[in-house]
Coordinates of C-alpha atoms and ligand atoms in Angstrom, one line a residue:
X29 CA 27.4 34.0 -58.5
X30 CA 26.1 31.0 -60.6
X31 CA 22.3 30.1 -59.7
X32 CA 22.8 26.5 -58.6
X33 CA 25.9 25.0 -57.0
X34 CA 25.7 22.3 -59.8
X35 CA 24.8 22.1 -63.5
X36 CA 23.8 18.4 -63.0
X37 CA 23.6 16.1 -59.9
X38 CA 23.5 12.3 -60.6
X39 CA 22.3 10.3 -58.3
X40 CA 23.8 6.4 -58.4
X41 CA 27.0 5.4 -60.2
X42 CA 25.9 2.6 -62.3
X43 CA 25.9 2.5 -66.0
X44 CA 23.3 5.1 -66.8
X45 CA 24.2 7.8 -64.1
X46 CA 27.9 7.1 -65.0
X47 CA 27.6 7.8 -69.3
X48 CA 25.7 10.8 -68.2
X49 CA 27.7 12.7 -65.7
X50 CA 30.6 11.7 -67.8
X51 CA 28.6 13.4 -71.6
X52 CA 27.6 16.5 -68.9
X53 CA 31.0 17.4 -67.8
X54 CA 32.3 17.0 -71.7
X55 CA 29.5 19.5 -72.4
X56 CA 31.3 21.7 -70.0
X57 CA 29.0 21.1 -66.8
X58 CA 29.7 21.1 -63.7
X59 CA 28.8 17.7 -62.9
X60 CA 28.7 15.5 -59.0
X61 CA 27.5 12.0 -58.7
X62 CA 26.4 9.9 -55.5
X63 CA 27.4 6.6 -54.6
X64 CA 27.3 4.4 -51.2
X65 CA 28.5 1.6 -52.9
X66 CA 31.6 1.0 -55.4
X67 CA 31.2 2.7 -58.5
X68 CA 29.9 0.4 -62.1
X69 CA 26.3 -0.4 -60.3
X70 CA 24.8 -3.7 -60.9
X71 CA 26.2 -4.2 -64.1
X72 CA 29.9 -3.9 -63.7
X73 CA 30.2 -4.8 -59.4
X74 CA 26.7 -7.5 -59.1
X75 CA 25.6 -8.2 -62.8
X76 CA 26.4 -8.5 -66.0
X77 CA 30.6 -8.8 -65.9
X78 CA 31.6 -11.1 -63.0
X79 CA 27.9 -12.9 -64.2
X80 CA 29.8 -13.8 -67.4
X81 CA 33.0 -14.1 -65.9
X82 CA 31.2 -16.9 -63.8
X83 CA 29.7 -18.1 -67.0
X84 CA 33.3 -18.7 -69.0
X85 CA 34.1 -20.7 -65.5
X86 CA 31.0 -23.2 -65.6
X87 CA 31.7 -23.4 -69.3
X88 CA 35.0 -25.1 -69.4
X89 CA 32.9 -28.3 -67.5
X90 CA 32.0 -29.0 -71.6
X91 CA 34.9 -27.9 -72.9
X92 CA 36.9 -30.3 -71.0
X93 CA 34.2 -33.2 -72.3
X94 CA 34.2 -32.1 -75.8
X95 CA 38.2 -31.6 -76.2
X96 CA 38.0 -36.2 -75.4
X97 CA 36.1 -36.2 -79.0
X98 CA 38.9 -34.1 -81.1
X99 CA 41.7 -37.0 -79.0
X100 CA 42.6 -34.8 -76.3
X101 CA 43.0 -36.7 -73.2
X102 CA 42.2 -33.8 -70.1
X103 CA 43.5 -34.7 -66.6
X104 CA 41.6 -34.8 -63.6
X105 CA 40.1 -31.8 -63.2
X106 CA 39.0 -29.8 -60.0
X107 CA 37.0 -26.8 -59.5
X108 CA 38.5 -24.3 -56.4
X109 CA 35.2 -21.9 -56.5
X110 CA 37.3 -19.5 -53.7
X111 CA 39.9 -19.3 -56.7
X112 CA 36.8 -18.1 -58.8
X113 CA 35.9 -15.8 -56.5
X114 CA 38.9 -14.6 -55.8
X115 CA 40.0 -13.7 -59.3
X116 CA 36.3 -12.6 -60.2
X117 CA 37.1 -9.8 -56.8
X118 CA 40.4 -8.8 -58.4
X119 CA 38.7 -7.9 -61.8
X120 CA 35.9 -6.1 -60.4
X121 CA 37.9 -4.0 -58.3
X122 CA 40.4 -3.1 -61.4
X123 CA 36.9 -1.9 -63.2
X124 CA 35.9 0.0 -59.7
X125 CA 39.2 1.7 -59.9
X126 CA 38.7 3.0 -63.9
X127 CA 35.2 3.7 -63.2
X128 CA 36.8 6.6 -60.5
X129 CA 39.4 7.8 -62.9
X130 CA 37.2 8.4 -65.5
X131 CA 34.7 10.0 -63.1
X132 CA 38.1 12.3 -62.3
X133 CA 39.1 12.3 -65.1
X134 CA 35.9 14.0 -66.9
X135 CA 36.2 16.2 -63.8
X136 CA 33.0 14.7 -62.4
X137 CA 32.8 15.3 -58.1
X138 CA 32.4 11.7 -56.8
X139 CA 30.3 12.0 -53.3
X140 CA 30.7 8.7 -51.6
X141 CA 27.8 8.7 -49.9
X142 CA 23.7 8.0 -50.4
X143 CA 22.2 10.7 -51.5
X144 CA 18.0 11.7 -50.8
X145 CA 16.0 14.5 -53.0
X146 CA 15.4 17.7 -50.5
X147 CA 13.6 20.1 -53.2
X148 CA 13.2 19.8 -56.8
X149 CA 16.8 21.4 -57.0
X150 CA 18.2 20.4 -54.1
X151 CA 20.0 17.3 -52.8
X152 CA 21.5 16.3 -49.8
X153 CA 24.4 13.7 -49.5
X154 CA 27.4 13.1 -46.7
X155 CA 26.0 15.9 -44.6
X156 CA 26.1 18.5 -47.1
X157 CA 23.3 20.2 -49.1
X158 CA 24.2 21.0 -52.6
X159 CA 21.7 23.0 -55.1
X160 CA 21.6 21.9 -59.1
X161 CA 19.4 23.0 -62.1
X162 CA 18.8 19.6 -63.0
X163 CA 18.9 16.5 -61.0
X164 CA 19.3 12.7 -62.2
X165 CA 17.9 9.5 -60.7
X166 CA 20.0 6.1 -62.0
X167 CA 19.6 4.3 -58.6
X168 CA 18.9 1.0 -60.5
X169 CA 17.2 -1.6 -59.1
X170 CA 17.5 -4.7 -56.8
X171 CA 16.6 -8.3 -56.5
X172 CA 13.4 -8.9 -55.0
X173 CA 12.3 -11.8 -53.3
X174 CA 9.1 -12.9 -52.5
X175 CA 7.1 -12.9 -49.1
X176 CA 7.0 -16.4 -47.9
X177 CA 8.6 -17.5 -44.6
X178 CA 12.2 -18.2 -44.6
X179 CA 12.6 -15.9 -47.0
X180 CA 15.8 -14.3 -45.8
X181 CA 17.2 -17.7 -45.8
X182 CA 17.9 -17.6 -49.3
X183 CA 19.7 -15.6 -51.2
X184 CA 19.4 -13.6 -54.6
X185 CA 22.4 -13.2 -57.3
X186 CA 23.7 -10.2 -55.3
X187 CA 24.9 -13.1 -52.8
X188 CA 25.7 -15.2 -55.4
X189 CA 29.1 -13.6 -55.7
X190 CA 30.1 -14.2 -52.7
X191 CA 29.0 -17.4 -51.2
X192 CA 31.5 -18.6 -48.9
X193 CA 31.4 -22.4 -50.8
X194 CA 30.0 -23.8 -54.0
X195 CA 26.6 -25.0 -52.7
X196 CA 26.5 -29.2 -53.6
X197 CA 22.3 -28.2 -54.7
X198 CA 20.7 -25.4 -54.9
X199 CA 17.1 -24.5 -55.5
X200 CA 17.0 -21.9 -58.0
X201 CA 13.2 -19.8 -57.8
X202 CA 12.5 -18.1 -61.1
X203 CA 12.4 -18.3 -64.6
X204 CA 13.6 -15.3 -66.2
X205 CA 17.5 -14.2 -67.2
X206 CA 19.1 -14.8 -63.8
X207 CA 17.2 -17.9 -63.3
X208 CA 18.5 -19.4 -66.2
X209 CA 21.8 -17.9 -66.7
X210 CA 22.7 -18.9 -62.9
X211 CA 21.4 -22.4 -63.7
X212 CA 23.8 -23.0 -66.3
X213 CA 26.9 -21.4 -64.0
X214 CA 26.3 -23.4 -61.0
X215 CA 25.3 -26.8 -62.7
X216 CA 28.5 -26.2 -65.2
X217 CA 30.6 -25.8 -61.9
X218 CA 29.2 -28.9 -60.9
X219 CA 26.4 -28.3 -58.6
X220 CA 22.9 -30.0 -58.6
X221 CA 20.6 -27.2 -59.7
X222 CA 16.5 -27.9 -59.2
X223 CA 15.1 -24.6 -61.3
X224 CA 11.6 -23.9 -59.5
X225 CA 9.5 -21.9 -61.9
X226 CA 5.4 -21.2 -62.0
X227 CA 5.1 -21.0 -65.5
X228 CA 6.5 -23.2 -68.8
X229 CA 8.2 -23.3 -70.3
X230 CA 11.3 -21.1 -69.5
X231 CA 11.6 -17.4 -69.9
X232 CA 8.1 -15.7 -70.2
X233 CA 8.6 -12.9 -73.2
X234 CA 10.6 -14.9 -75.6
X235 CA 9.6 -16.4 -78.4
X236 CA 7.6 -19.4 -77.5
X237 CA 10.2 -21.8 -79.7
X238 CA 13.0 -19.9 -78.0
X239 CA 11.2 -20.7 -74.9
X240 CA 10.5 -24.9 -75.5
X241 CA 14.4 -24.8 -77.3
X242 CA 16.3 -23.4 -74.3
X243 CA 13.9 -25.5 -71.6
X244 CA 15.1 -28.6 -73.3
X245 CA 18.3 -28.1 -73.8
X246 CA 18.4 -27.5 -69.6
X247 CA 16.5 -30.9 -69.4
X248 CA 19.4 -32.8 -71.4
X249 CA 21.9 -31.3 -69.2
X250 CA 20.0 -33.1 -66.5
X251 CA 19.1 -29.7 -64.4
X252 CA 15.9 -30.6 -62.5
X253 CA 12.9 -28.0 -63.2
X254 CA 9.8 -28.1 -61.6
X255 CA 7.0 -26.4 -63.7
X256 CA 4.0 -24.6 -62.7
X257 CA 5.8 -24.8 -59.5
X258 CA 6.1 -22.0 -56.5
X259 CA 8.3 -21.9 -53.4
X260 CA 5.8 -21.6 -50.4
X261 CA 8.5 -21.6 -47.3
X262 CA 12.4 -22.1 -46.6
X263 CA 13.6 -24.0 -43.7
X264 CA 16.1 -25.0 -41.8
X265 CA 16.7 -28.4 -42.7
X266 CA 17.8 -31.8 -40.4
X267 CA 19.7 -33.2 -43.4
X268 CA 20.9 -30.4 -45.4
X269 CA 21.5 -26.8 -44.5
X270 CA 17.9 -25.7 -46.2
X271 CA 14.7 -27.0 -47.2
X272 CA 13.0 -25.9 -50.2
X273 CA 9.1 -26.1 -49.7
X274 CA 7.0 -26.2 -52.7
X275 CA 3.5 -24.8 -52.5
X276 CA 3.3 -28.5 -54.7
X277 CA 3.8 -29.9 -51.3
X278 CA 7.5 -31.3 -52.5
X279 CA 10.5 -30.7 -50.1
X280 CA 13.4 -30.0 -51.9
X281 CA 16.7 -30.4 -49.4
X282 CA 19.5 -27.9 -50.8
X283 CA 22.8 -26.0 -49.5
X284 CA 21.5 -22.5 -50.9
X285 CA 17.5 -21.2 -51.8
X286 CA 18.4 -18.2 -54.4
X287 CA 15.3 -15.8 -55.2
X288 CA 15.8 -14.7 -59.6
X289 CA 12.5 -13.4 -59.0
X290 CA 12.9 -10.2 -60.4
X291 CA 13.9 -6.9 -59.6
X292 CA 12.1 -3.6 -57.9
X293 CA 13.7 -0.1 -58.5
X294 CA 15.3 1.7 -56.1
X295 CA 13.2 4.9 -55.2
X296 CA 12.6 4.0 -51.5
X297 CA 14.0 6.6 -49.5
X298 CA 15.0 8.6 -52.2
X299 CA 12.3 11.3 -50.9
X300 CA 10.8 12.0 -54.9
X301 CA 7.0 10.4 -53.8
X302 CA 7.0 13.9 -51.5
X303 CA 8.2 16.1 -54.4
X304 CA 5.2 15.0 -56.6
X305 CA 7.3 12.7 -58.9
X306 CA 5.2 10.1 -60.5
X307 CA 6.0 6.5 -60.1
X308 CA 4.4 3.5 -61.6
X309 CA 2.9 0.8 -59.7
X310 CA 6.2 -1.6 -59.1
X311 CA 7.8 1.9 -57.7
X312 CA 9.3 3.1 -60.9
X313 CA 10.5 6.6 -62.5
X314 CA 7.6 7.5 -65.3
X315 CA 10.1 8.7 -67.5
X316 CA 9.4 10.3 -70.9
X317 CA 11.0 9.8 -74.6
X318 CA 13.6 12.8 -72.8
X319 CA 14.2 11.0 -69.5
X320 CA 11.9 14.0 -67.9
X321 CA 10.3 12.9 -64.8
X322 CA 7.2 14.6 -63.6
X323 CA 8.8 17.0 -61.7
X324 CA 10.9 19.4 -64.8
X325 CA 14.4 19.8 -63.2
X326 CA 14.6 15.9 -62.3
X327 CA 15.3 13.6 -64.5
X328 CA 15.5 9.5 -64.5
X329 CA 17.7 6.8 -66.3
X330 CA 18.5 3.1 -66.2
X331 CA 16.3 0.1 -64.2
X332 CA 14.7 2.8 -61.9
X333 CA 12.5 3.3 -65.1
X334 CA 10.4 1.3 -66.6
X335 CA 12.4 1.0 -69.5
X336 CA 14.1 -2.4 -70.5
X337 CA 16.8 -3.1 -67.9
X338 CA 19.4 -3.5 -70.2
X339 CA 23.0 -1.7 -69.6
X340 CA 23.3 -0.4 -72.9
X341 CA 19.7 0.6 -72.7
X342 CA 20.7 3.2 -69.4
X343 CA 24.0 4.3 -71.0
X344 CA 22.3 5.8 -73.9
X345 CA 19.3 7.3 -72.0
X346 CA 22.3 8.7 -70.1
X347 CA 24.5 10.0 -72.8
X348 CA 21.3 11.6 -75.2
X349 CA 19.7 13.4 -72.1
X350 CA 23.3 14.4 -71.2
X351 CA 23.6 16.1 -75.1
X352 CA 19.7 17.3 -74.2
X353 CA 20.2 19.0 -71.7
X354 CA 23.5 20.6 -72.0
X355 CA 25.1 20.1 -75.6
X356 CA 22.2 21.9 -77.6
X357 CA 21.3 18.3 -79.3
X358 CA 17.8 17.5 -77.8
X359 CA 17.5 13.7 -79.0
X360 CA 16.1 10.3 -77.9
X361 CA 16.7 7.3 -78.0
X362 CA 14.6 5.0 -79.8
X363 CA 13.8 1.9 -77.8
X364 CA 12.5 -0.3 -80.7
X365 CA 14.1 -3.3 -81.9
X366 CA 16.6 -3.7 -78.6
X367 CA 18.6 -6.6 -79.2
X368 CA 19.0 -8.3 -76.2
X369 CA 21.1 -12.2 -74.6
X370 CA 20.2 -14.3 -72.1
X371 CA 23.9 -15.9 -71.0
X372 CA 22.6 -19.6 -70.5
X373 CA 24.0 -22.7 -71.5
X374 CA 23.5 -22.7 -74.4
X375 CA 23.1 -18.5 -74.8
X376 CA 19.9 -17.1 -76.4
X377 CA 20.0 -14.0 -78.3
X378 CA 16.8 -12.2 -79.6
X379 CA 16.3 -8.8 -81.4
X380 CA 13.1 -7.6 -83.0
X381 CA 9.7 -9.2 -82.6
X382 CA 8.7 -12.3 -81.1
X383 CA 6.5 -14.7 -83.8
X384 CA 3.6 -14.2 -81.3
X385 CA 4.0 -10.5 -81.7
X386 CA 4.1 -10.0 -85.0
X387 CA 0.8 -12.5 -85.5
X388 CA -0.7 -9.5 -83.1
X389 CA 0.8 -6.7 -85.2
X390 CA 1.5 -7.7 -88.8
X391 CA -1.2 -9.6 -91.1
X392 CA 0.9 -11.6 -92.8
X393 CA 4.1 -13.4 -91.1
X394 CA 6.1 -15.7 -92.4
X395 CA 8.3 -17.7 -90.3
X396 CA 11.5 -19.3 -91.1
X397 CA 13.2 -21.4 -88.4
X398 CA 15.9 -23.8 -88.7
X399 CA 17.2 -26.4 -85.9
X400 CA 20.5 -28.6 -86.6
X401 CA 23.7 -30.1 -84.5
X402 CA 26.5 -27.5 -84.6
X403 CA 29.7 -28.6 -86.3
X404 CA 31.5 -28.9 -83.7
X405 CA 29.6 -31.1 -81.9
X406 CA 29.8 -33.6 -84.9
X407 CA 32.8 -35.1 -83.2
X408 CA 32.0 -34.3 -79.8
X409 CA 28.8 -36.4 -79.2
X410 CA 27.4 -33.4 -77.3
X411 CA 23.4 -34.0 -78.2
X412 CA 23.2 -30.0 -78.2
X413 CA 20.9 -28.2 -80.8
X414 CA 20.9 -25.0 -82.2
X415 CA 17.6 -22.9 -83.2
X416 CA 17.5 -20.0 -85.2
X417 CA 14.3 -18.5 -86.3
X418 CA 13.6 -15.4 -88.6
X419 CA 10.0 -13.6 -88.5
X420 CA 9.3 -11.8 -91.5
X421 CA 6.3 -9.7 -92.5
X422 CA 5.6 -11.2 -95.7
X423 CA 3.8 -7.6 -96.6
X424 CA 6.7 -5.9 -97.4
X425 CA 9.3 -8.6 -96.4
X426 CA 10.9 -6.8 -94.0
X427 CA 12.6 -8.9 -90.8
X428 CA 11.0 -8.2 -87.8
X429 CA 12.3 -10.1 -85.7
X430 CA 15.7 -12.3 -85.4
X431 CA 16.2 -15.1 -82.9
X432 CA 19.0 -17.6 -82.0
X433 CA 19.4 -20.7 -78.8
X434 CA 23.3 -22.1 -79.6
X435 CA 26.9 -21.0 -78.9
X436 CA 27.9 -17.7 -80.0
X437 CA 24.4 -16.8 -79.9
X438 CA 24.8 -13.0 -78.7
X439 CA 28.0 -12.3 -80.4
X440 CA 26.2 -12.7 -84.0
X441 CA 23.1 -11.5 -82.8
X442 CA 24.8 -8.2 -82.4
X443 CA 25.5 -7.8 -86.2
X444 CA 21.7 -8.9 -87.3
X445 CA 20.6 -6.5 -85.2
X446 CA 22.0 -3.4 -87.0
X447 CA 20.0 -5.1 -90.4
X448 CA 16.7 -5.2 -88.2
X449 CA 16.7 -1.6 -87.0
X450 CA 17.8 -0.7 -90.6
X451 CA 14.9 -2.2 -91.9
X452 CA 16.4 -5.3 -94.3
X453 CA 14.3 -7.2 -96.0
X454 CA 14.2 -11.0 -95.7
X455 CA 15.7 -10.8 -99.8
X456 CA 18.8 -8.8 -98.5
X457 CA 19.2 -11.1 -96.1
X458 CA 19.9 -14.0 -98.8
X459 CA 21.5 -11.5 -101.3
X460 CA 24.5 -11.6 -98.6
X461 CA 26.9 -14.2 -99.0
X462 CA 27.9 -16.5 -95.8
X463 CA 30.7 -16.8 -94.1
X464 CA 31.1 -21.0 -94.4
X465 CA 31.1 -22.9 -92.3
X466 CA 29.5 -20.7 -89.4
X467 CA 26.2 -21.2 -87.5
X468 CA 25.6 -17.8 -88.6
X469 CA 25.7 -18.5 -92.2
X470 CA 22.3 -19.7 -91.5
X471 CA 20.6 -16.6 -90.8
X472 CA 21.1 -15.8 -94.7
X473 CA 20.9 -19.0 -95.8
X474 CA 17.6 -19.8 -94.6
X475 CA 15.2 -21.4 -97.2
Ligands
NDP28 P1 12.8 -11.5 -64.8 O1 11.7 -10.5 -64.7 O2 13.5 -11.7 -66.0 O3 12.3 -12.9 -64.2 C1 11.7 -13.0 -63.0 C2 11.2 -14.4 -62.8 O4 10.6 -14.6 -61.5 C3 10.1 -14.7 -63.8 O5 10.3 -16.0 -64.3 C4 8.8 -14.6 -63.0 O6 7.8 -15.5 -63.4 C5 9.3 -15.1 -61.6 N1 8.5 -14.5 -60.5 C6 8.2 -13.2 -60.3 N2 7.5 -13.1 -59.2 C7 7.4 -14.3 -58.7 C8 6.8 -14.8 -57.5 N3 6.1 -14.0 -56.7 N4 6.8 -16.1 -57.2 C9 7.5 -16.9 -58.1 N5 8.1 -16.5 -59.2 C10 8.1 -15.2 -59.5 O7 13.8 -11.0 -63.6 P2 15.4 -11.3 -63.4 O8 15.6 -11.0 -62.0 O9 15.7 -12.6 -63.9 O10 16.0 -10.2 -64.3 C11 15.6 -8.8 -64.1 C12 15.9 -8.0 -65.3 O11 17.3 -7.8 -65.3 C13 15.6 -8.7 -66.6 O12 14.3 -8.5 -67.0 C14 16.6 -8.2 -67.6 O13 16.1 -7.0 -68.2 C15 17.8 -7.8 -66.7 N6 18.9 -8.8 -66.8 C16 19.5 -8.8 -68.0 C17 20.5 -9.8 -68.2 C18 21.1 -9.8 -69.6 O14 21.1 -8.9 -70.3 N7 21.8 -10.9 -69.9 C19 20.9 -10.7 -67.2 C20 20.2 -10.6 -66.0 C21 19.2 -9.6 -65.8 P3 6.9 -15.1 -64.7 O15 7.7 -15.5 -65.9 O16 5.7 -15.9 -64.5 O17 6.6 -13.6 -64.6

């Protein structure tokens, strides 16, 4: 008779909890995973896919306006947003289904149900109690809102994907990645979108001329942002459906309020306080470079850590402490240099250190930035800029960090990124040859 019913027992069926139960069960464990909701988690069912899927949508708004410049004449154009949705449902339950098959397929026990720690090897879930040696938190997180009246009148980007109707203005609260990547959708889709954010400029913990490139490229699209600016209350409104109050003392009439300010992790209810794991102050998993928890046998992955809250992030803490802990491979994974995309419009696309970090870490920095039109906006008119920006440490002339605001900006980040983490030096960089004519050309190019 085996010890424990289980080898592993994942709780959540996002990306993290998923890559692990799936490496486990390769591994030959015997492997069951918890979920109340559909299976993907935030990424695949709330997040990141039907986010960009809504991004390609608000997209085509330019695409239509730049095709006039190359002598395309475009027809009149209408936007059905319960088309959108509907096609954006179809996708995400096609990715539902294959995230079950593979679950099967690896052998993997899906329990439909939510799941709460009993003991440290014991977990309960759809009235039954089932023992494993090691058990694994990748509940994720959720959109938080903040505590001012009216609150629940608004909505966050779980709603998002489902609103009933396009709202005619919203009042977007935040300045972070879904603040500014749901600006761009809902103003391409022809919305009027006031962003309400309490600092400036736009996304705290970039590089500042990421930040001041990206805030003004929002301002040419005409999307209203109010700095230093703070939502006190949401109200009904005579006029329009909501009222926006602004601790500013502005009223901001709107269809929709939606809250991008941030995110807590879900451990409430999860019963791990009792079993003395640790948890930060926001009400996150302390993890360690293993994914170990406080408690030995429990274990923690994904945006219920502190960690960033990045998919691929989760899906490799998921897959190395799946190789820990039952393929003889104890590894981690090293969380430097994360490249990482904010899909705006225009995209941004970072990896490596900020030049404010490295003035804090590195004696001598040398910065190389470079701003110009993009080609194909030559013909179009479009008065859109792109930045790139490369922060070097002039000691050893390594790049340290790698930066980019303009179209394709995550898909070419990607490949700079693997010459960051490998450590390139700002001369390799020139000594490869660009691919002409590219925007990317100018990350080697640069004087
Ligand atoms: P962020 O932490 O990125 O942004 C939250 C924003 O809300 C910040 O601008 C913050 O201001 C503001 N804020 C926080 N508290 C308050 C408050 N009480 N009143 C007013 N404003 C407030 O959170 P998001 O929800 O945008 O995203 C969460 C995480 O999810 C991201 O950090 C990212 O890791 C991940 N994500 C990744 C995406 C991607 O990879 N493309 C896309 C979406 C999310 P301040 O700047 O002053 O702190």
């Amino acid at each position: 008779m085996p010890e424990f019913d289980l080898d592993l027992f994942v709780i959540g069926a996002g990306s993290g909890g998923v890559r692990a139960s799936r490496v486990a069960a390769a591994h030959g464990a015997r492997v069951a995973i918890a979920e109340d909701r559909d299976v993907g988690g935030t990424c695949v069912i709330r997040g990141c896919i039907p986010k960009k899927l809504f991004a390609y949508a608000a997209h085509f708004a330019e695409d239509f306006d730049d095709a006039a410049g190359y002598g395309w004449t475009v027809g009149r154009r209408r936007f059905d947003w319960s088309a959108l949705i509907a096609a954006k449902d179809r996708e995400i339950a096609r990715l539902n289904g294959i995230y079950k098959q593979l679950l099967a397929k690896a052998g993997v026990e899906l329990v439909e149900a939510r799941a709460t720690v009993v003991d440290p090897h014991t977990v309960s879930a759809g009235g039954r109690q089932m023992s494993a040696r090691h058990i694994l938190v990748a509940t994720g997180g959720k959109p938080w809102r903040p505590p001012i009246p009216g609150a629940e009148l608004g909505i966050t980007s779980d709603e998002a994907f489902h609103l009933p109707r396009l709202p005619r203005r919203i009042v977007i609260e935040g300045g972070g990645y879904v603040a500014v990547e749901f600006a761009g959708i809902f103003h391409g889709l022809g919305a009027e979108v006031v962003v309400v954010y309490r600092g400036e400029p736009l996304l705290r913990g970039f590089d500042m001329d990421v930040r001041r490139h990206l805030t003004e490229e929002l301002l040419k699209k005409g999307i209203d942002i109010r700095f230093k600016c703070e939502i006190a209350s949401v109200e009904r409104g005579a006029r329009t459906p909501l009222v926006a109050r602004c601790v500013s003392g502005d009223a901001l009439d709107c269809d929709a309020v939606m809250f991008a300010t941030g995110r807590k992790p879900g451990t409430a209810g999860l019963g791990l306080e009792r079993l003395g794991v640790a948890l930060d102050a926001n009400g996150g998993v302390i993890v360690d470079e293993h994914s170990r928890t406080s408690v030995a046998s429990i274990h923690a992955v994904g945006d219920v850590t502190g960690r960033p809250q990045l998919t691929p992030v989760a899906i490799k803490d998921g897959a190395k402490l799946a190789a820990t802990l039952f393929g003889g491979k104890p590894s981690a994974v090293d969380h430097e240099a994360v490249p990482t995309a904010v899909f705006s419009q225009p995209p941004v696309a970072t990896v490596g250190l900020t030049e404010e970090e490295a003035r804090t870490r590195i004696l001598d920095v040398q910065v190389h930035r470079s701003t110009f039109t993009p080609l194909k906006h030559t013909l179009t008119g479009r008065p859109e800029r792109t930045l790139m920006k490369l922060v070097v440490d002039a000691g050893s002339g390594r790049v340290v960090g790698a930066h980019m605001v303009g179209a394709d900006a995550p898909e070419i980040m990607q490949g700079v990124a693997i010459a960051v983490k490998l450590g390139a030096t700002k001369a390799q960089f020139d000594a490869t040859v660009g691919i002409h004519p590219t925007a990317a050309e100018e990350f080697v190019t640069m004087a």
